Coordinates of C-alpha atoms in Angstrom, one line a residue:
X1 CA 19.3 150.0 153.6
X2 CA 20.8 147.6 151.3
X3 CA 19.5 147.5 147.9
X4 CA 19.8 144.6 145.6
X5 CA 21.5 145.6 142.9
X6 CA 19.2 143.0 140.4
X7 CA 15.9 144.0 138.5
X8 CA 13.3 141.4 138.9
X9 CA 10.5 140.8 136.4
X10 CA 8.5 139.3 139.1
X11 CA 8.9 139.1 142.8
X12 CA 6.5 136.6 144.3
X13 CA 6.1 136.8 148.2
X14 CA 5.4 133.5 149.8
X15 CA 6.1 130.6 148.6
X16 CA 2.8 128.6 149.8
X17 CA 0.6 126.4 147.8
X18 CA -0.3 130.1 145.8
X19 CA 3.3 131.4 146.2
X20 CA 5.1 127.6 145.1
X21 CA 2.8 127.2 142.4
X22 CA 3.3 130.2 140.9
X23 CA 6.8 130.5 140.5
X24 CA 6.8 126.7 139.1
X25 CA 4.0 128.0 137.0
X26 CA 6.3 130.7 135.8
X27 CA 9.3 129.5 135.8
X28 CA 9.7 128.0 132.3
X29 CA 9.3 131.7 131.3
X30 CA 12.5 132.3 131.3
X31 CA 11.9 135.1 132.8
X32 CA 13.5 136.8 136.2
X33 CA 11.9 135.6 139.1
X34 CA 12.9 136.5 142.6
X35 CA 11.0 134.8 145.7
X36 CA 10.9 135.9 149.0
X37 CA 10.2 133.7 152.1
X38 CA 9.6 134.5 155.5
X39 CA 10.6 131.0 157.0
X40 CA 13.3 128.7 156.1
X41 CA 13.1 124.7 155.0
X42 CA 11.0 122.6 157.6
X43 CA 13.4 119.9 159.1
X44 CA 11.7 116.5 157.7
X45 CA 11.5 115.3 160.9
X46 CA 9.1 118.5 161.8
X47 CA 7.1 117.5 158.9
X48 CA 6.6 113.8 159.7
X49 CA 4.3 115.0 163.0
X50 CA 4.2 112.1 165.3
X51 CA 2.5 111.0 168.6
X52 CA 2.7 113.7 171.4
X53 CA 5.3 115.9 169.3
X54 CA 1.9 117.9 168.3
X55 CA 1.0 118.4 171.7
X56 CA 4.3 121.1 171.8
X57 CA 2.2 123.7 171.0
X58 CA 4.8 126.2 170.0
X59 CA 6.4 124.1 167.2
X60 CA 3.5 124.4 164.6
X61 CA 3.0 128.3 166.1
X62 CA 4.3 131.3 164.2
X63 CA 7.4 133.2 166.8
X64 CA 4.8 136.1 167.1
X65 CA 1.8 137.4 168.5
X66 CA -1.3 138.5 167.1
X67 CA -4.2 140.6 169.1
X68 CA -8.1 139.5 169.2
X69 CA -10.9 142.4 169.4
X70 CA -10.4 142.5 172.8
X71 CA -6.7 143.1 172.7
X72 CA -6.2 139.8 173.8
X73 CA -2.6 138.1 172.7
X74 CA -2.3 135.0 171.5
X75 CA 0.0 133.1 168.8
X76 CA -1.1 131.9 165.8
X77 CA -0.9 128.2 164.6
X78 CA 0.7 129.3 160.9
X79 CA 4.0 128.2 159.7
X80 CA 6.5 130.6 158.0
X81 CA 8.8 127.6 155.9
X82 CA 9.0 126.7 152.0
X83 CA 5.9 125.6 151.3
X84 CA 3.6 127.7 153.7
X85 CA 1.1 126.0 155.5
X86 CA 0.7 123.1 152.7
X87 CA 3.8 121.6 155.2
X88 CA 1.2 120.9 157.7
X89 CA -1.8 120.6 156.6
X90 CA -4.2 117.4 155.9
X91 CA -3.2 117.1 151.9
X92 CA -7.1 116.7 150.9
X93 CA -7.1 118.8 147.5
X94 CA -10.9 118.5 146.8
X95 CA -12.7 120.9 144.2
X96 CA -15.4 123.5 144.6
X97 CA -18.9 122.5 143.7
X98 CA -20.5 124.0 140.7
X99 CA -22.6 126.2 142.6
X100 CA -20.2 127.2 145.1
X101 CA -19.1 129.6 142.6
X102 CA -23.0 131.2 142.5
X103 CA -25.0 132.9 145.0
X104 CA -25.9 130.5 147.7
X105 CA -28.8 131.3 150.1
X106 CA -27.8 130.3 153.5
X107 CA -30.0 130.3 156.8
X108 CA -27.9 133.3 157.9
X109 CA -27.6 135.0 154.8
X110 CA -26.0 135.2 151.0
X111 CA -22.8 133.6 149.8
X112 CA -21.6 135.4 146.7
X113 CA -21.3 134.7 143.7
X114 CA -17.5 134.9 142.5
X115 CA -17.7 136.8 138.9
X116 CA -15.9 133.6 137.9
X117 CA -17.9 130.2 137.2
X118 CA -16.9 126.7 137.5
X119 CA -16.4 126.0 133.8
X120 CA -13.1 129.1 134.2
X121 CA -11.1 126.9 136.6
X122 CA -11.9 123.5 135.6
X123 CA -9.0 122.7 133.2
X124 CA -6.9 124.6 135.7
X125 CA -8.2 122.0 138.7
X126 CA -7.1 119.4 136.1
X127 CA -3.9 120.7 135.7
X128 CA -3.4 121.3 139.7
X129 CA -4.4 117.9 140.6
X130 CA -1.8 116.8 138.0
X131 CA 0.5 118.8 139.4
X132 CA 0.5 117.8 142.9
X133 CA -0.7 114.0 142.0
X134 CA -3.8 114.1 143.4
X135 CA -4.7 110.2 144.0
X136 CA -8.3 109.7 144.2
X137 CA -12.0 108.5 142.4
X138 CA -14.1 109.6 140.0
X139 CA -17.7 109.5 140.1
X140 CA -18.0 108.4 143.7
X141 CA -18.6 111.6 145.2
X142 CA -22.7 112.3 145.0
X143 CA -22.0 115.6 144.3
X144 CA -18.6 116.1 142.4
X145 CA -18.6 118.7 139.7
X146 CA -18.3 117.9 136.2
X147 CA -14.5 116.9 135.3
X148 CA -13.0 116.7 131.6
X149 CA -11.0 113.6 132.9
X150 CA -9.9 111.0 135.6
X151 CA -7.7 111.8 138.2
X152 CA -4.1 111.2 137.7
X153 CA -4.0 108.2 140.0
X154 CA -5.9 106.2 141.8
X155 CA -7.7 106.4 144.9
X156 CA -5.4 105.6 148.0
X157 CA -7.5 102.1 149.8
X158 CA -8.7 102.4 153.0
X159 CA -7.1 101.3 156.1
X160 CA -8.0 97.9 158.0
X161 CA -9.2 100.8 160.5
X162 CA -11.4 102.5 158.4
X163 CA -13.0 100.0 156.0
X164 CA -15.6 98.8 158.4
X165 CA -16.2 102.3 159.0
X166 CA -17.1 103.0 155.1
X167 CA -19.5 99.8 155.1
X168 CA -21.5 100.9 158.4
X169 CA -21.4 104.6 157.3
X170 CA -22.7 103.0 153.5
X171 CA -25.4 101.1 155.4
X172 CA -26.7 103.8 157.2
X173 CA -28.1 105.6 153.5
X174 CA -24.7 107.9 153.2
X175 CA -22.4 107.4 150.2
X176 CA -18.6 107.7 151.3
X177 CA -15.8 108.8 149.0
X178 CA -12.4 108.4 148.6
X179 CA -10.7 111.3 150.0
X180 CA -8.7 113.2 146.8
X181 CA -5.5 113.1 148.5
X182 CA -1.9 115.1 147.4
X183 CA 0.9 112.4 147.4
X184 CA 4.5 112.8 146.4
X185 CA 5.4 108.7 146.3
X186 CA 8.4 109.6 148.4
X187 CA 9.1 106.8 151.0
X188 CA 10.6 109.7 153.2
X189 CA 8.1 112.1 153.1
X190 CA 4.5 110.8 151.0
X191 CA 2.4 114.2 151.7
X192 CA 2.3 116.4 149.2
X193 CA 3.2 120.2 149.6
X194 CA 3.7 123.3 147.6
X195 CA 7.8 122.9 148.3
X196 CA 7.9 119.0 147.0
X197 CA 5.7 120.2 143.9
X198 CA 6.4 124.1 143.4
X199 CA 8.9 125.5 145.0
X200 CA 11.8 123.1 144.4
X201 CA 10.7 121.9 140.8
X202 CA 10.9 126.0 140.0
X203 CA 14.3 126.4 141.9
X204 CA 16.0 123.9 138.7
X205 CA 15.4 127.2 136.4
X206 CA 18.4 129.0 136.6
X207 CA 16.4 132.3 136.5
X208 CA 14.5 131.8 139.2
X209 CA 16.0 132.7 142.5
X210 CA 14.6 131.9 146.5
X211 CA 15.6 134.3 149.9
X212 CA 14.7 132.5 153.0
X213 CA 14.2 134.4 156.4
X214 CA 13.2 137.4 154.7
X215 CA 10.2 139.3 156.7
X216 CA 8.5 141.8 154.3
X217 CA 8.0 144.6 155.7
X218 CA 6.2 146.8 153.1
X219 CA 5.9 147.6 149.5
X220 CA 6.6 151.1 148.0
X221 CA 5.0 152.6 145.0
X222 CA 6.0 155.1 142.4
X223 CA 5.6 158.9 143.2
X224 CA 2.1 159.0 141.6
X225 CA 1.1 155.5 143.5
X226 CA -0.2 153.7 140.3
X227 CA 2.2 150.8 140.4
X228 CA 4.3 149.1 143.5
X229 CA 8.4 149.9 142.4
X230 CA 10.1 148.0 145.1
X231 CA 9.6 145.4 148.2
X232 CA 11.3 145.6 151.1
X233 CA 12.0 143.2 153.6
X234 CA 14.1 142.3 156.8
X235 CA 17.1 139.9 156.7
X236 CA 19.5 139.1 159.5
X237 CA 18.4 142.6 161.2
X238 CA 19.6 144.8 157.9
X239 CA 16.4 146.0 155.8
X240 CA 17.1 145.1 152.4
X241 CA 15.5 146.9 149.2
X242 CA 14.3 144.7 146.0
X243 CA 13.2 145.8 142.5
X244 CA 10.9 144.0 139.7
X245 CA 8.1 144.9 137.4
X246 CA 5.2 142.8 139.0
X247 CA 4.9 142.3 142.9
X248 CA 2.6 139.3 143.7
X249 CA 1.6 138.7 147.6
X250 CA 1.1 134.8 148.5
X251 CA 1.4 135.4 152.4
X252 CA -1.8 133.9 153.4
X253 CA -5.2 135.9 153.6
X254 CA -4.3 137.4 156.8
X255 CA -0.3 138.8 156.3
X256 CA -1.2 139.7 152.5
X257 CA -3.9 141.9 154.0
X258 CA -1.7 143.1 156.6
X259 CA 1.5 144.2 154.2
X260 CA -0.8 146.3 152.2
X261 CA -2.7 147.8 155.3
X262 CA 1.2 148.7 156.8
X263 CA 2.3 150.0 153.0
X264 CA 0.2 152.9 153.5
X265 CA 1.3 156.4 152.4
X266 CA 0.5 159.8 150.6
X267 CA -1.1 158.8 148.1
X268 CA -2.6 155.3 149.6
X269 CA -3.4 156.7 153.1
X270 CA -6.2 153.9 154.2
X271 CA -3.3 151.1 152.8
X272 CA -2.3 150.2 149.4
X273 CA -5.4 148.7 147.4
X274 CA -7.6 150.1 149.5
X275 CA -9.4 152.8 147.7
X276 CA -12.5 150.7 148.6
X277 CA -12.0 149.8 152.6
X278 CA -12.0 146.5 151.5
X279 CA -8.4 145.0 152.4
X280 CA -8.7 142.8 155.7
X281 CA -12.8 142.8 155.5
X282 CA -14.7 139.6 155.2
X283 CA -11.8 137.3 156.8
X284 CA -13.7 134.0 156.8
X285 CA -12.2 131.0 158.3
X286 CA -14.4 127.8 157.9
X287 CA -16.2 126.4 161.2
X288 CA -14.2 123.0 162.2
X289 CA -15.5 120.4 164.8
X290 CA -13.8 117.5 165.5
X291 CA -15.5 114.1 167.1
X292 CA -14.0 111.4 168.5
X293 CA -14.9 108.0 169.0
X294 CA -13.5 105.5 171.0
X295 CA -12.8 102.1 169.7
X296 CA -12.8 98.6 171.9
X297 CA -9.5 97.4 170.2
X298 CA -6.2 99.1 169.3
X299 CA -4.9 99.7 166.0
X300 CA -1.6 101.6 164.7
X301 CA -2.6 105.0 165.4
X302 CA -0.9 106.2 162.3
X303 CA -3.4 105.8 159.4
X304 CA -4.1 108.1 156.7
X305 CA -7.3 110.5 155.9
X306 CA -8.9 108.6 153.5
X307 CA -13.2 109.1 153.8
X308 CA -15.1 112.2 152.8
X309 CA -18.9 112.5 153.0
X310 CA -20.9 115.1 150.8
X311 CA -24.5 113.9 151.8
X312 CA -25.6 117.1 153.5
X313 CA -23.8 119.6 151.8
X314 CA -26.5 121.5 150.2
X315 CA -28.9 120.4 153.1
X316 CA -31.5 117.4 153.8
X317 CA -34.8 117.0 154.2
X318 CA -35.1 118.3 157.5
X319 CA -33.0 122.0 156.6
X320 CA -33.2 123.1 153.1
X321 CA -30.1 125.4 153.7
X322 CA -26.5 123.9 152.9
X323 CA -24.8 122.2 155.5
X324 CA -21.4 121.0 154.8
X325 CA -18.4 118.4 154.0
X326 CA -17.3 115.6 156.8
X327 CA -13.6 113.4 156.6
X328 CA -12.4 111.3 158.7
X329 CA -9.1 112.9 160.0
X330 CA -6.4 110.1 160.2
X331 CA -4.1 109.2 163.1
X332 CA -5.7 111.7 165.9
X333 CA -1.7 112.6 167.2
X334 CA -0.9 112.9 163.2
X335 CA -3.1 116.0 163.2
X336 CA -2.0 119.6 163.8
X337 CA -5.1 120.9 164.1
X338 CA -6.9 118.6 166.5
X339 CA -3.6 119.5 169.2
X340 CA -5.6 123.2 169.0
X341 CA -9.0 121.5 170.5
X342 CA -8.9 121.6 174.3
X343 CA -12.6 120.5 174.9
X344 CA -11.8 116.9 173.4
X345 CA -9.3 116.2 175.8
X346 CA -10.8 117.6 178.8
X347 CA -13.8 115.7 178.4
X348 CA -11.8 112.5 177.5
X349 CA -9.3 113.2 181.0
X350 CA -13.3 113.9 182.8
X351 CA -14.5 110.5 181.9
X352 CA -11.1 108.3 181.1
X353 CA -8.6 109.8 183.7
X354 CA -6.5 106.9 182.5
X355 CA -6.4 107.4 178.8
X356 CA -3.4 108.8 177.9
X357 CA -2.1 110.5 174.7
X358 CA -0.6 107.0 173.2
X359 CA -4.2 105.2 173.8
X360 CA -5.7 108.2 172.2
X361 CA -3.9 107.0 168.9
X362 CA -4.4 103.9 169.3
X363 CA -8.0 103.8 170.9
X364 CA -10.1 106.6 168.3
X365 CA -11.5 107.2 165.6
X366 CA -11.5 110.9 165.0
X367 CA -13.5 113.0 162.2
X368 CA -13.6 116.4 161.0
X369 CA -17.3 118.4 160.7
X370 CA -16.7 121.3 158.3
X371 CA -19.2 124.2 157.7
X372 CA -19.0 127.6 155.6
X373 CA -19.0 130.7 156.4
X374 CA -20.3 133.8 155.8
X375 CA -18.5 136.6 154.4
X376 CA -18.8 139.7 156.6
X377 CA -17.3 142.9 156.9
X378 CA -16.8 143.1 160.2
X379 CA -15.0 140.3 160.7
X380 CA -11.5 141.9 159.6
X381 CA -8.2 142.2 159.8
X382 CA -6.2 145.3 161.3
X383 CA -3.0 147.0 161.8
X384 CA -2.4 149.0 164.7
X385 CA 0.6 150.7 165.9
X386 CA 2.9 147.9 164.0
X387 CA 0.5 145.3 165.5
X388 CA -1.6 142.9 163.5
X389 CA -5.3 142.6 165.2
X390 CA -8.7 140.1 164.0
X391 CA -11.8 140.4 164.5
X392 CA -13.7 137.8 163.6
X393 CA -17.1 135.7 165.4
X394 CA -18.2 132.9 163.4
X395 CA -21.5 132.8 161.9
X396 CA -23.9 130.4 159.9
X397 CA -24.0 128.0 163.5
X398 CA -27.2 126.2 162.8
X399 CA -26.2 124.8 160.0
X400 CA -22.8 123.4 161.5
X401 CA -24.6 121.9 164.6
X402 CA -27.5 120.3 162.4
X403 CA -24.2 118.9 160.3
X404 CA -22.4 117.9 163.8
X405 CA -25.9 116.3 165.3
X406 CA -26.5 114.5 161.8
X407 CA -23.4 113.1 162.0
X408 CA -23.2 111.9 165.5
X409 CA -26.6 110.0 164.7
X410 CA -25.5 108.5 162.1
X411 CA -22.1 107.0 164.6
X412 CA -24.3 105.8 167.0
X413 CA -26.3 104.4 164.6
X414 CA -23.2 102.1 163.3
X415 CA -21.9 101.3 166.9
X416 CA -25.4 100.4 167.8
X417 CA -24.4 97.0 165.8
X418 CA -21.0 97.2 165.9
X419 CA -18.3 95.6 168.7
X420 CA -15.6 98.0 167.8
X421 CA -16.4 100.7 169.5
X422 CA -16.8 101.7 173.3
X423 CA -20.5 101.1 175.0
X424 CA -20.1 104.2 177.3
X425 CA -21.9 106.4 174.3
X426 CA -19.4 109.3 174.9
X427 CA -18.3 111.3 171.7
X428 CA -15.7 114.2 172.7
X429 CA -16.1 117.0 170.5
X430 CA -15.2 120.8 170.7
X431 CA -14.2 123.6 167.9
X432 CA -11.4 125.3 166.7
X433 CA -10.6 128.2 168.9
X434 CA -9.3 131.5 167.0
X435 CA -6.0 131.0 166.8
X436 CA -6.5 128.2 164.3
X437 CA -5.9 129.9 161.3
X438 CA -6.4 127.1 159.2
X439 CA -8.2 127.6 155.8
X440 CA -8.0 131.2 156.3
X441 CA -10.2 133.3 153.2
X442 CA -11.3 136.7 152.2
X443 CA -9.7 139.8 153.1
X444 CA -9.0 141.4 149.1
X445 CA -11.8 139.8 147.5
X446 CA -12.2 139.6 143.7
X447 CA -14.6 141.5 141.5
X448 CA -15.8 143.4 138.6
X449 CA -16.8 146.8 140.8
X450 CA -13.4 148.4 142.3
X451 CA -15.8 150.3 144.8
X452 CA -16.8 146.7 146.5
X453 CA -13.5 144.9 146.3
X454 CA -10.1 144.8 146.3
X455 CA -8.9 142.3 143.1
X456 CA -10.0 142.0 139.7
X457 CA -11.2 138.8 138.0
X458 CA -7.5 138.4 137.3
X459 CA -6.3 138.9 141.0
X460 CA -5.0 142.0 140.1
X461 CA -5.5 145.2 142.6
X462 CA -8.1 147.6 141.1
X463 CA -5.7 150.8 142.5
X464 CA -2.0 149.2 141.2
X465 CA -1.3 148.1 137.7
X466 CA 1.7 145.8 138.5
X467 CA 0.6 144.2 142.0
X468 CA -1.5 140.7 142.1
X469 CA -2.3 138.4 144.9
X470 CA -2.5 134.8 144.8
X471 CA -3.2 133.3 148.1
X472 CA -7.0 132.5 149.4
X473 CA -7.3 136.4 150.2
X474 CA -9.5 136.6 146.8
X475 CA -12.0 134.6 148.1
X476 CA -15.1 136.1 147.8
X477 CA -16.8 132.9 150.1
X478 CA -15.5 129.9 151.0
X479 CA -16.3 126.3 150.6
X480 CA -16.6 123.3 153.1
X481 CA -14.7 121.4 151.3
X482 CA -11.6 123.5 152.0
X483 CA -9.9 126.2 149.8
X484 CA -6.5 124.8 149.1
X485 CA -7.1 123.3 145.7
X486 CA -8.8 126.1 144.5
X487 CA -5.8 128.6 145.2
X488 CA -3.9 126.5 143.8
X489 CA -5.8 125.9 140.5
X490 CA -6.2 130.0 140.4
X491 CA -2.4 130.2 141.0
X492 CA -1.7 128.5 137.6
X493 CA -4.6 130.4 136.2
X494 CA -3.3 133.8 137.1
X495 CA 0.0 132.0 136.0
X496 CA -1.3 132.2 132.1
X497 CA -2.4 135.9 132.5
X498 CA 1.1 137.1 133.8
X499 CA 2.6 135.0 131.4
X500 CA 0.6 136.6 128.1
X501 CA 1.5 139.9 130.1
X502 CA 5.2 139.0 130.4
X503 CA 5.7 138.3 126.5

């Protein structure tokens, strides 16, 4: 064992958008700061993902496998690098309705209310979209929450692509948005991520310091289990022992669950923080659908998300129950995500044998259908015999078919008049398997009653003084509209609290 022979103030694990915000958060502090990631920098050129490079399944998998309910193995699509999964991901930093944060009748049941309301993370949204220079449009969204200002800049224009799709989609009763999009203004590398505005901005403070290729392995508590002492972790094959005052976990929803399930002992015997059964419950992933159209004439295959539409959120009409958020998803082959969606390309091969990957870019239109969903216990996350194991069968389907069916009518109803798009009516769809891990929630929910959850209102653990988490894990629902803002807004929010603590 090799211990490090420095005391930390705070050791943050993860350096994801919870994680890299955090320690920039922090970081002015003056105060010691130790961060610990699992991966090492992403190559640029891995970032930039381009045409049939995202068809290599492997290179956007985690170098591990993980076991279904059936004890099926499979690998992940998560990335351990600087930054986390904001490396990869789609950049649209949207906030949470107003009553997302409430209790929420859904056809299949209740989404929670969160003990916290809109109002408590709205200057923190304000100062995360600032952070991460959130480019987009006031007011245009039908049902954007209250904001105390503008956004920091401007709304990124459509592409030539998409602009005749915001007029048809406009005249068919719907009121498209400009996607809030994270942009870093680098030529080299635009998207923005929690390394470009977290990780590296903290890393100019002398006091804060960054391990890469560090595995944690557990966390160890004092002898009467009230507060976590040390962390340790594997590097180059040795285990290595580090010390600091306050332990936060940013690993994602499912490996923050999972280091407090394998840091079980005498006096935590179910896992640490998990006095209630609660750590690795209620894993909710969001249901993701994508559709594809196919277009008459080529275009550059390579343009950015940019349309959002909000009109069925809360429901129509026709279904009084909520419903969810729809974006267009960019370049098709630009998308990590979309590689993960077998069903679209079979049925694409079925019916155009001859369209390959490049006419895929160049030939589609492709859109994302995004629906909550319900928290329940039984969808989990385990840890057996070393091995990490989910269960987890997506509910609330009605709603995200009525918001897939919605959506299809209102395509055919613009291709109906348009001479853009292919006459053979065909629109290849499928959803995310499993292994997309994308958006991940839940697992050490907040709340006031330690018996029912995991973290209090601060994202502290009810069971240890000193130990916080700061990734999506708090979740006590999740929103269509996708999560990443709001953990990143709750990092800088937790940021003040450790920071008052700190003094």
């Amino acid at each position: 064992m090799i211990i490090d022979d420095l005391h930390y103030d705070v050791i943050i694990i993860g350096t994801g958008a919870g994680g890299g915000t955090l320690a920039r958060k922090l970081a002015p502090s003056g105060k010691r700061i130790l961060l610990l990631e699992r991966g090492e920098a992403m190559p640029l050129a891995e970032q930039n993902i381009s045409d049939v490079d995202i068809f290599q399944k492997q290179r956007y998998h985690a170098p591990e496998q993980w076991y279904d309910e059936a004890g099926e193995p499979f690998t992940p699509q998560t990335k351990y690098a600087i930054g986390g999964n904001t490396k990869i991901y789609g950049a649209a930093l949207q906030r949470m309705r107003e009553k997302d944060f409430e209790t929420v009748a859904h056809q299949d049941g209740i989404s929670p209310e969160w003990g916290l309301k809109y109002g408590d993370f709205e200057p923190y949204y304000t100062e995360a979209e600032a952070l991460y220079q959130v480019h987009g449009q006031a007011g245009a969204d039908p049902t954007e929450p209250n904001r105390s200002g503008d956004f920091p800049f401007a709304a990124v224009p459509h592409n030539e692509t998409m602009q005749p799709m915001v007029e048809g989609i406009t005249k068919q009763g719907c009121r498209p948005y400009s996607l809030p999009m994270s942009l870093s203004l680098r030529e080299d590398d635009p998207t923005g991520d929690a390394e470009v505005f977290g990780v590296a901005p903290a890393l100019d403070f002398d006091n804060v310091t960054l391990k890469t290729n560090a595995r944690v392995t557990g966390l160890h508590t004092n002898p009467s289990g009230t507060a976590v002492k040390a962390v340790q972790a594997e590097m180059a094959g040795q285990p290595h022992l580090f010390f600091a005052d306050i332990v936060v976990l940013a690993c994602g929803a499912i490996n923050s669950a999972a280091i407090l399930l394998q840091s079980a002992n005498d006096k935590h015997p179910q896992g640490l923080a998990n006095r209630s059964d609660q750590v690795g419950r209620n894993l909710m992933k969001m249901r993701m659908s994508s559709i594809v159209e196919i277009t008459t004439h080529a275009h550059s295959g390579t343009f950015p998300r940019s349309v959002g539409i909000n009109d069925y959120y809360w429901g129509d009409n026709q279904f009084h129950y909520p419903m969810g958020h729809i974006q267009n998803m960019g370049g098709v082959l630009q998308d990590a995500i979309f590689a993960e969606s077998p069903p679209v390309l079979s049925l694409i091969s079925k019916f155009m044998p001859n369209f390959g990957l490049k006419q895929l870019a160049t030939r589609s239109i492709a859109w994302w259908v995004m629906t909550e969903v319900l928290p329940d216990p039984k969808n989990r996350v385990e840890v057996k015999k070393g091995k990490l194991y989910l269960t987890f069968e997506p509910n609330n389907a009605e709603a995200h078919d009525r918001l897939v069916y919605r959506w299809l009518d209102v395509l055919k109803a613009i291709e109906k008049d348009s001479h853009l798009f292919s006459r053979a009516g065909m629109h290849p769809r499928g959803e995310v398997p499993l292994p997309v891990v994308a958006n991940q929630c839940g697992t050490c929910k907040m709340g006031t009653d330690p018996a029912t959850s995991v973290l209090d209102l601060n994202c502290r653990t009810h069971d240890l003084d000193n130990l916080y988490v700061v990734d999506s894990s708090f979740f006590p629902s999740i929103p269509s509209v996708g999560p990443c803002l709001t953990v990143i807004a709750n990092a800088l929010r937790v940021g003040d609290h450790l920071l008052e603590r700190l003094e």
